[in-house]
Structure formats: structure tokens, C-alpha cells
Amino acid sequence: MTRPRRSLLSWLPLEDRITPAVAMLPDLNPDPANLSGWTVSTVGGVTELAYATGMQNIGKGAFELRGTTTIINNPDGTQSQIVDQRIYNDDLTFTDVPAGAFVYHPTHGHVHYDDFAVGRIRTRPTANWEDGSIVAYGPKTSFCLLDLSHNNPQLPGSPANSVYNSCSSKVQGISVGYKDIYSSGLDGQQIDITGLPNGDYWLEVEADPMNHVQETDETNNTTRIPISLTSQPNVGLRVLSSSPIGANNGPVDFIDVNFNLAVNAATFDKSDVVMTGPSGAIPVTGVTPNSSVSYRIHFAPQGQVGTYAANIGPDILGTDGKALNQDNDGTFGEPSDDVFTNIFTITAPRLTATTPSGATSTAVSSVRLQYNKPLDSSTVTFADILSFTGPGGGDLMSQMSGIDPVTPGGTSALFDISFSSMTGLGTYTLVIGEGMADPLGNTIDQNGDLVTDSNDRTTITFTIVPPGTVGPDAFGYSAKTASYEDLSSLTGWTTIINSADDANVAVNLGTNTFNLYGTSYTGGSSVYVNSNGLITFGGGSSSYQNSNLESITYNSTSFTGAALAPLWDDFVKGPGTPQVRGLLQDTSGDSTPDRFLVQWNQVYPYNTSSSGMTFTAILQLNTGATPGSVIYNYQDLNAGNLNFTDGASATVGLRNTQSNGSLLLINQNSNTNDLVTSGVALEAYVPTVKSIVREGAATVDAGDAEFFVTFSDAVTGLDTSDFQLVTTGNIAGAYIDHIHETSDPKVFEVHTKSGVGSGTLTVNFVDNDTVVSLLGAKVGGLGNGNGSFNNAEIYNIVQPTPTVQGLNIGDGTAQRSRVDQVQVVFDNGVIFVGNPADAFVVTGPNGPVTVAVDFSGSAPNQTTAKLLFSGSATEFGSLKDGVYTLTILANKISTGGVNLAGDGTPGSDYTTTFKRLYGDIDGNGTVSSADFALFGASFGQSFGVGGSAFDFNNDGTVDGSTDFARFGSNFGLTI
């Protein structure tokens, strides 16, 4: 997006602007001068061509990358940080566009820009490089982008001083006219040429092979030079190696440089070395020989975290009087091409491993932290443990007992956090702070941005699972022991493979579906059975060479689809006929198959067995969007040979398509796995909702309706937003009130309010990936909707007839001395036809009374109507003395379509009488001496307006002018 940074031009009216903004793009080009310094070496039988890469920016603008806050969790457990390329415009505005990712490079100790360059070897049959075939690849290499060499200062816009000097996760780049140099000794700068014959080749390097970067010229990203592979020696004096390189703990106070030939010691001194670090130039204090071919460069001890570079040469002479020829081109002492650059970093402390991690089936009472370098043990304290929570988020900090170094002596790279023994199933989470430091005072920099802050806190988890549990994988499949089935009595099998070696056959599921990893397979060309204990999806494979399921290959052809491996090994026909058979099975009696069985029938491991092995894969069918479970049922895994019995040479598991990456490996070449042995079964599954059933009778009155929801596993994260109410009829106002946990962590009680009206009510579970098993698997697996459940039991809701639940006269006490309101309470929420006041008819000594209604005291399931009076029937805010009749009209009031039952019969009015007699404080209908005694106790006191039933004129005081006179006139009166 374009930032709100504007030039003076941007404030002019559009018609007055001279030209639109022009993007000042970079142009990346590998410098052939650096590429020329290639060497060949053989170690351990592997021959590698090592080369240096000088990546120069010859464009119009800086090549600048900025880390974003978006972090991606990679399948291998690493993390990538999404980056933007910042493109500057000529009017000083800029635009940020996505440009790949930063990754933490553990060998170098800082973040790199991923996939920045790649090296290749081509044949050179002619002078035209396009005639050559690629015969060797190097890896896609990640770079820390720095301004290391100012090789083109004449380019317009090239800054006089370097701008990008740090391997930061916030900003990296290459300025115009500068280049970044990766020497041949650094990771990724080698191409395996083992077995490649001597001859003429092209050595080429391509910048930005993934085309992440926007440039002025995309055609010059590849540089190549002709090379010849022979046994000829190097030409002239060269630096072969140096140390330290890459990541170092520090402090560092020297660099050792090793040459291929003897050096004239008089020509190598501190003036031949230019060294920089995170804070700028570093003075070199001296150069001393280790031997005639090895020299040590000295400088003050460096302990600051960051990147250090030393440019060495080119005016160092050999004993033959010739200067360095670092690029091996026969021209000596070139100022740019024959300079050797040594780069090393001093790393900040960071947590690299924890034990335990992932899943464990044993009790856990400590976690070991492993850092990349020793820390000052005094800086690692209990205060660095910010939180410790268990399954469901329970706070376990009170269970902590301490954190202690494993190695004595004041420094340690290992620390043990101790706590009470944890045995409950589920995931435990520790958050570790950033205050720890190494002996040099460098504090934790977990994210590699060279700044210690809260972003460097580390969250570590471990999960306690039942014994025999494997997983979950990245999608959510786990495996556990299942009930073994004796399948010997089943009939109706059909032949899949009668007798064959390394065969695969498509099976026809008809209209049935099998959902694996969220993809449904159906019909006759999507499920393939392999004779070697393998089932593949979307295509067939005859593979017999079992692997860890990351690759399935047959005759050099890779299969990339999803797969099940009940027992993947090299099998041939044994005594069973047919060799592989199948069965569609209906276990529910609804005439729809719910299982598909594939059985390998008494098969032999290839050329080794004397006993047939029988095992069956049972696929759960017709589960809709929810991934089905798979049961591997092992009837007989005795091969008559211990090398093959009980999966000793087989792979067991399942995998998603290779592009999606999820894989659950249960067994590989081991007969020690209790899940894979004769007479047992295992189930691979994702957590699901097993049932939603009514708690009460099928038919209930409108009001409360509870459901029991049962999951296949104990889960967390469940709340009311995970359910959807479904109603029919005239039900209105239904809602999910709350959810109760039960004693079974797999079962929850969902409490609903059915509102008003009659009809049916049920709840659906709506999967939005927020409900997770205690093992960390999302219900239904990864993705919204694949764990939804809409087959719950249904309540029949009957709306009861509304009635008058209660009546309060006046202030709700027995007194009838002052009646300024009547409260009518209905037993449910009711609705009114027309004006609610018309439903209440009050008549007295002088006829009808004007009524107003206040509903402010009502609740969702209870209507409270406060009747207020006015007009000629009132005096001083109260009804006048007399007997009154209240009639509540049934045809004006209903609930859920059912009219009021005033006398118990639906549709009948409610009628009652009440009195008002000033002075009648006990409500017995007579103003008596008992009332007078109470009046006397109140006489002369101030109560505030409406504060006393004896305050006839409602002026706030019980006095003689009006109140006593009226009391006297009513004394002895009965009505």
C-alpha cells in the first residue's frame, strides 16, 4: 500500500502536476567478478564446486526489504516472517509490496531473505549458453542483505556511505551501486558435481529465482561464466579459508586467514584489513603469522550482537612477488575482485530446544530449556517464567518449584524448570520471558530482530497423551488403539487383486464417498488398492519400496496424492485367494454402506516368508464434509520371519497430498510398536461430534431445553457461538443460554431457552476451528465446517397457556390506605393486541378508571405490567376510597399464539376485586383503633413524597391539616 508520505507536488491540483510519481526500482545482477573465484574440492567422496556470489544493485533505487508482523508456521517446525519490498518513488513516496519471507538461519545466527539466489552448472557444447543442459543444481540460497562493497559509486543515486549494515528482521537491503558478497565457504554456495566429468561448462547464478522482487530489468538476473573442470592447480595466491565465520557466541578478538601458498610476511599488516561491525569501523591492532600460510588478524574483543565483516587484501604478496588472485582469473591485485571478505556474527541468546516437546504419554515434572549459548545463570530466575497453564487454560503457576542451571559454575546453556508432576491429558503451555542474558550482557533475541522486547518471549508446549497414541498431525489426524474385530465370518467379498506382484487396481465406490484430509473420493477412478499394503487416492502407484510416507516412488515416478498405509511392504501372493479383496458393508441397517473393507489375504513378504499375513483397512464412508476414520485391523502379522513380523520392515500411517503436507507416521521398520501386532487394531481419526441428544423427554413445555453433546475426545474452547439453534412452528425468542461441563471431559450440557410458541427445536454444532482436542487437534480437522454436526435429536416444544402468576396491590404490602398502582405478573412473556392498556379494565364506585401500563420490570420469560391510574377516580395520585374490579381480557393477551387462561381455561378472562380505604393500614377493610395507633406513631414525621401510606395528600409529611382530618372522617369506616 502507498504510505501517506507526500512531496510538495502531491499538494498541487491534479492539472498542475508536472509528472506522475515514478517508481525507482532496483536491478539485481550477480557480479561475474565474484563468480570467477570458484574452486573444487573433494571431502568424503563428495566433490563440490564452491563459488562466491556478489549480488549487486545496478538499478535506479534501493533494494529494501521490511519485515512484517505476519509469522508463518512451517511444517518442519520453523517459522517464516513475511516481508515487503519497499519501492521508493521519485516524489519521495513509497509503496510496500509482498516479496517472500525472512527465515532464521541457525548456522549464521541471524535472519536471511529466503530463496535469493541459486547456482547451476550447464554443459558448454557451443558459445551459446542456451545450447547447454543443466547438469547440476545448487540449493536456493538465503542471504543476509548488506552493503558490503561499494563497487559502482558512479551510478546515479548511489549513497556515499553504506545504508544497510545489519541482518535485522526489520530492514535489510542493498543500496544502488553496492553489492552483497557471499564467499564460497558460506552455506549454500556449493554445487555437488560428484561424478561430473572434466570438460567445458557454464557456471551460472540466478538472482531472485522465485521472482519475488520487482526490478527495472528482469532479464539480467542470471550471470554465467565459462569454466573448465580439470585437475589443474589454482592460479596464484588465494585465501582458502578463514575463521570464525557464521554464528559465534563471542567475544571474538581475532580472525585466522589461511592461504594456499606462502605469504611474504612483510606485505601483510593491519593496513591490509578493513573491518566493520554493528557500530561501524573496528580498528585492527595487528597481524601475526601462525605459519607461512596462516595469519591471525587482531582487534579488540567484540561482544556486541550483530554482523562483522573484514575485507582482506588485495595487496598481500606471495613469496613469488605476486598479489592476491582471489577470483582465480590470472590477474593479480584487482581492487574489487581480489579482496577476500570474512563475515561472522555474534549471536544473541535464543531458546533452541525444549524437552519434552510434542506428545508424551508419561507424567511430566520438569521441562529442560536449551539455549544456543551459555547464559549467565544469575540472570535466569523464577521471574522469567511468565505463565504456566494446563489443559483448558488452568493456571498452574502455584505448582512451580523453580528454575535451575544444569551446568554448575555460573554459566549454563541448559536449565531445568521444575513443577509438581503433571498427569492430566492435554496440552500444557509455558511462556518464558526475555530477561535472561549471556555473560557479555546480551539479552534474549528470540525473533532475530536485534532488539530485546516482549516479542522475544517464547511459548513452549507439551502434550500428555494416553499410552499408544500417535499424533495429531498438522491436519488433525491421530491414531490410537481400537477394538479388534474378528472378520472371519464376513461374506460377500469381491476380488480386487487375484494374484499379482507390484499391482495397483482402481476400486469402484459407486455413489459412496470416503473423505480423507477434507477431500471426498467417490466413483470408480479415485481410490486405488496396491498389492503391497498401500491405498492411494486420485491415482495409482505400484510402489513396493516403503518409506516414511514423505515420498511414494515407483520406477522413478513419484506419486503426490493422498495415501493410506495399513502395512506398506513388498508383498506377493501367499496361500490366500484372492490376494486382495474388498467389501462394502452396511452396519446400521439403513441400506447405505457405511464401511469399505480392503483385506490383504494371507500375503507373503517378498521371497522371505513361510507364513501368510492378513490385515484389513476399514474406511468409514459417507461422512459428508467430515473426514472419515480409518481402522487398521491386524488379524495375523506373523510372517514366519522376525525381520518382517509385526511391521518390522513395514510402514504404517497416512498422509495428505504432498502439496498439503500433513502426515501421520505410526510405524516404520519396527516391530516394537504395540499398535502394530497380531490381534490388535488401531484407528486413525480426527476429533468429531459423536452425538447430540435430548436431556429430557421428547415433548416439553416452552421454557428450558437441554442437550448432551458428546465428542470423540476431550475438548476445550467450546462456547455458545459453536452452536446454532434450529426451530420450526411459531417458536420465537429461542436462544442458547449457557454450556455446562460434566464429569466426562468429552460430554457437555448445552442449555437452551425455547422462547415462546410451539414447534420443534434442536441445535447444530458449527465447526469454526475454535474447538480443539486436549491433544491439539481441531474438531473435524483443519478447516471450517468439516466438523459440523446437524443430526441432533429434536425437542417437540408445546407452548403452555399463559396465566396470571401474581398480583401486587399498592406497594405490595397488606395496606390499602394508599393504592397508586397494581402490579400484574404473568408466568411467561406475553404479547398484547393493540394498546396494552386496553387489556386491563378497572372499574370502581364512579365507573371506569383510566389506566396506563409500565412494563419496565419485565424479564425475557416473564411480563410484569405495572398499572398506573389517573383521572377523576384518583386523588393525590391514589385511587379514591372504594371497591374496584380488575378484569384482564384474555382476547387481548397471548403467548406463542395461545390466549390467556384467566380462570384456568384457555381464552378466559381474569377477574379480581380490591379496595382502597384511606387509613386501612392492615388491609382488613376497616379503619380501626389498631390503624389509629400506627397513624399516631407516624404523625408529625416527614417521609418524602410517596413515603408513607398515611400521607393522604402525598406532600411528604403526615400532619394534621389534611391527613389527620381525613383519618378522623374515615375512623370506624368499613367497606
PDB file of C-alpha atoms in Angstrom, residues 15 95 109 135 172 336 357 374 442 454 630-631 644 653 678 877:
ATOM      1  CA  GLU A  15      -3.986  19.546 -13.534  1.00  0.00           C
ATOM      2  CA  THR A  95       4.914   1.537  -1.822  1.00  0.00           C
ATOM      3  CA  GLY A 109      22.820 -16.799  13.699  1.00  0.00           C
ATOM      4  CA  VAL A 135      23.639 -30.967 -15.190  1.00  0.00           C
ATOM      5  CA  GLN A 172      17.670  -5.370   5.077  1.00  0.00           C
ATOM      6  CA  SER A 336      37.455  -5.262  -6.131  1.00  0.00           C
ATOM      7  CA  SER A 357       8.083 -31.193  23.424  1.00  0.00           C
ATOM      8  CA  PRO A 374      25.683 -20.418  27.756  1.00  0.00           C
ATOM      9  CA  ASN A 442      23.411  -9.690  25.534  1.00  0.00           C
ATOM     10  CA  SER A 454       8.182  -8.657  24.551  1.00  0.00           C
ATOM     11  CA  VAL A 630      -9.703 -45.483   9.216  1.00  0.00           C
ATOM     12  CA  ILE A 631      -9.220 -48.691  11.186  1.00  0.00           C
ATOM     13  CA  PHE A 644       9.035 -58.960   8.741  1.00  0.00           C
ATOM     14  CA  GLY A 653       0.362 -44.399   8.623  1.00  0.00           C
ATOM     15  CA  SER A 678      -1.352 -59.541  15.580  1.00  0.00           C
ATOM     16  CA  GLY A 877     -52.011  10.042  42.988  1.00  0.00           C
TER      17      GLY A 877
END
